[in-house]
C-alpha atoms as one frame of an Amber mdcrd trajectory, in Angstrom:
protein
 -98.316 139.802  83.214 -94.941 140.129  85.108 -94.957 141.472  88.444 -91.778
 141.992  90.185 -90.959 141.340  93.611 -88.660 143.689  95.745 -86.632 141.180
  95.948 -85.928 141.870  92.032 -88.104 137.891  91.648 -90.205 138.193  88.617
 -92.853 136.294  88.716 -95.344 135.641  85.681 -99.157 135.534  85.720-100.908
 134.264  82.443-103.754 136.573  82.527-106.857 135.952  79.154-109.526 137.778
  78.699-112.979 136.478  78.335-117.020 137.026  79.046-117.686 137.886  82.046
-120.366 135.603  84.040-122.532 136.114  86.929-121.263 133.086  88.477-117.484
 135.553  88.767-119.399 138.325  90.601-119.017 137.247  94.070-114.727 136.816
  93.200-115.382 141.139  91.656-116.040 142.569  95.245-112.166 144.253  94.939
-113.983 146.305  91.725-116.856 148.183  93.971-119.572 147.938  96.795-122.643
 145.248  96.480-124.322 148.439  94.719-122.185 148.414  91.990-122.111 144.400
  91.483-125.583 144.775  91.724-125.570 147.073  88.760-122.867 144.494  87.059
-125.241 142.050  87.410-127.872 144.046  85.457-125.754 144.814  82.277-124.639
 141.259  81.919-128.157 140.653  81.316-127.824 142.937  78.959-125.266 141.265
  77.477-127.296 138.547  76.738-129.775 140.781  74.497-126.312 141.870  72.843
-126.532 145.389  73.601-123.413 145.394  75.908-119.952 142.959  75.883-119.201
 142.800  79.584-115.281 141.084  80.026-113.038 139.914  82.690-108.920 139.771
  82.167-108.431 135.990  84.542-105.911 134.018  85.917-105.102 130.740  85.087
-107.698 129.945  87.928-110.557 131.703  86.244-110.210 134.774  88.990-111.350
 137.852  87.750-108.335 140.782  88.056-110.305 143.595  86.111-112.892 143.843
  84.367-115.131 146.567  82.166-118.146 146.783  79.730-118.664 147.828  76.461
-121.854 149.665  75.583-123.223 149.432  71.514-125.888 151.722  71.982-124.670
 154.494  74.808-122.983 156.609  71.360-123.990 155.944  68.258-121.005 154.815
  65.611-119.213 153.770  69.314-118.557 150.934  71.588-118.471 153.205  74.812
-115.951 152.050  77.918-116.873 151.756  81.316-116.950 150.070  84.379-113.379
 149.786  83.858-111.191 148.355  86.945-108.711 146.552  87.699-107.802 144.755
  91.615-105.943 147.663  92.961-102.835 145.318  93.890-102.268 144.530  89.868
-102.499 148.236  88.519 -99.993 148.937  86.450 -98.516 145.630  85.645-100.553
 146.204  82.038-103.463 144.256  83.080-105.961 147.199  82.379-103.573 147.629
  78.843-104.238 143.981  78.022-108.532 144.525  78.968-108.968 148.125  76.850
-107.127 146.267  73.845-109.060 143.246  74.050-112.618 145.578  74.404-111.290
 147.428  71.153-111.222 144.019  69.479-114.373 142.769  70.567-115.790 146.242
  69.374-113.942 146.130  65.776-115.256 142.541  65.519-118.574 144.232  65.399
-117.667 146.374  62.353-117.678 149.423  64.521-114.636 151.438  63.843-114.609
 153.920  67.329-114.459 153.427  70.908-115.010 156.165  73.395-115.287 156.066
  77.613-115.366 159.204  80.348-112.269 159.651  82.561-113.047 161.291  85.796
-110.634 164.452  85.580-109.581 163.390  89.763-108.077 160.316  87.871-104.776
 161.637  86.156-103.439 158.090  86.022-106.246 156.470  83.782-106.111 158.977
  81.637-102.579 158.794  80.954-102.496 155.409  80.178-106.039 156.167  77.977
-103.525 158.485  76.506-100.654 156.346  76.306-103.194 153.581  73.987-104.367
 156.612  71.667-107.164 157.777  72.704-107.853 161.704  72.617-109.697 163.848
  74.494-112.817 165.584  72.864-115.337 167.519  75.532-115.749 167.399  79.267
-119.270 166.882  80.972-120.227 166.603  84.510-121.576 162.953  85.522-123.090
 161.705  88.564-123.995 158.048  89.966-125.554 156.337  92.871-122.702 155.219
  95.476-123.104 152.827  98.565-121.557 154.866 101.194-119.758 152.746 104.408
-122.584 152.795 105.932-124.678 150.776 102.993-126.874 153.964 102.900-126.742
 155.083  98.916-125.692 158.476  98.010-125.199 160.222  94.849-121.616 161.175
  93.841-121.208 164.204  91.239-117.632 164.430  89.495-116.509 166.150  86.405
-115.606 163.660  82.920-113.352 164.389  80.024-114.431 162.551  77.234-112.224
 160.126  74.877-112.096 158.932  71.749-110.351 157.119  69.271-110.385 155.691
  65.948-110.180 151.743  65.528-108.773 150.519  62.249
């Protein structure tokens, strides 16, 4: 990854992608409230039943700068994105480029030839750069989660979801 300094400095981070581990979840806090890590936490023990891949794009350190699941059974014939982030001070410096194409390997290393994820339509940037790696846009459906307000009460956010595809060869 090259990030470039005002300055016109370019610096360069070696970032690798590998599992992600409970033991990285208290370095993830950039990627959501202690609901969602709490909800992280769950699918990497689905992980272990291999249902789910969860991975995390590091440093050199072993910090975690974005991460995002796959899910094997959410579509059938699909590994299914989401979850995907990256720490808001690295986007686009091609760190959530280098994550998607490293999911899509994972998934084609399963023999599964199609990955799909939900863009919420309120994100124009994610979906160009879904775009911008091939994938297509198929049907829109509403979707809704639980979200730990400021306040650590939970409420439910509602948002509307086009839905992506693409073929993996």
């Amino acid at each position: 990854m090259n990030l470039q300094h005002t300055s016109g400095t370019e610096v360069v981070v070696p970032i690798a992608v590998r599992d992600l581990t409970p033991a990285d979840l208290p370095a993830c806090s950039w990627s959501g409230s202690s609901t969602h890590l709490h909800q992280v936490a769950k699918e990497l023990e689905r992980a272990e039943s291999g249902e789910v891949d969860y991975l995390a794009a590091c440093t050199a350190t072993g910090l975690p700068v974005a991460i995002g699941g796959i899910d094997y059974r959410a579509t059938p014939g699909a590994g299914y994105l989401w979850q995907l982030a990256v720490m808001p001070a690295l986007q686009s410096h091609g760190v959530g480029t280098l994550l998607i194409r490293a999911a899509e390997g994972r998934i084609r290393s399963r023999g599964v030839r199609r990955a799909e994820l939900r863009v919420e339509e309120s994100n124009p940037r994610a979906r160009a750069l879904y775009e911008r790696l091939g994938y297509v846009a198929y049907d829109r459906q509403p979707d809704a989660w639980d979200t730990e307000a400021p306040d650590g009460s939970i409420c439910r956010y509602e948002t509307m979801c086009t839905l992506m595809r693409k073929g993996l060869s």
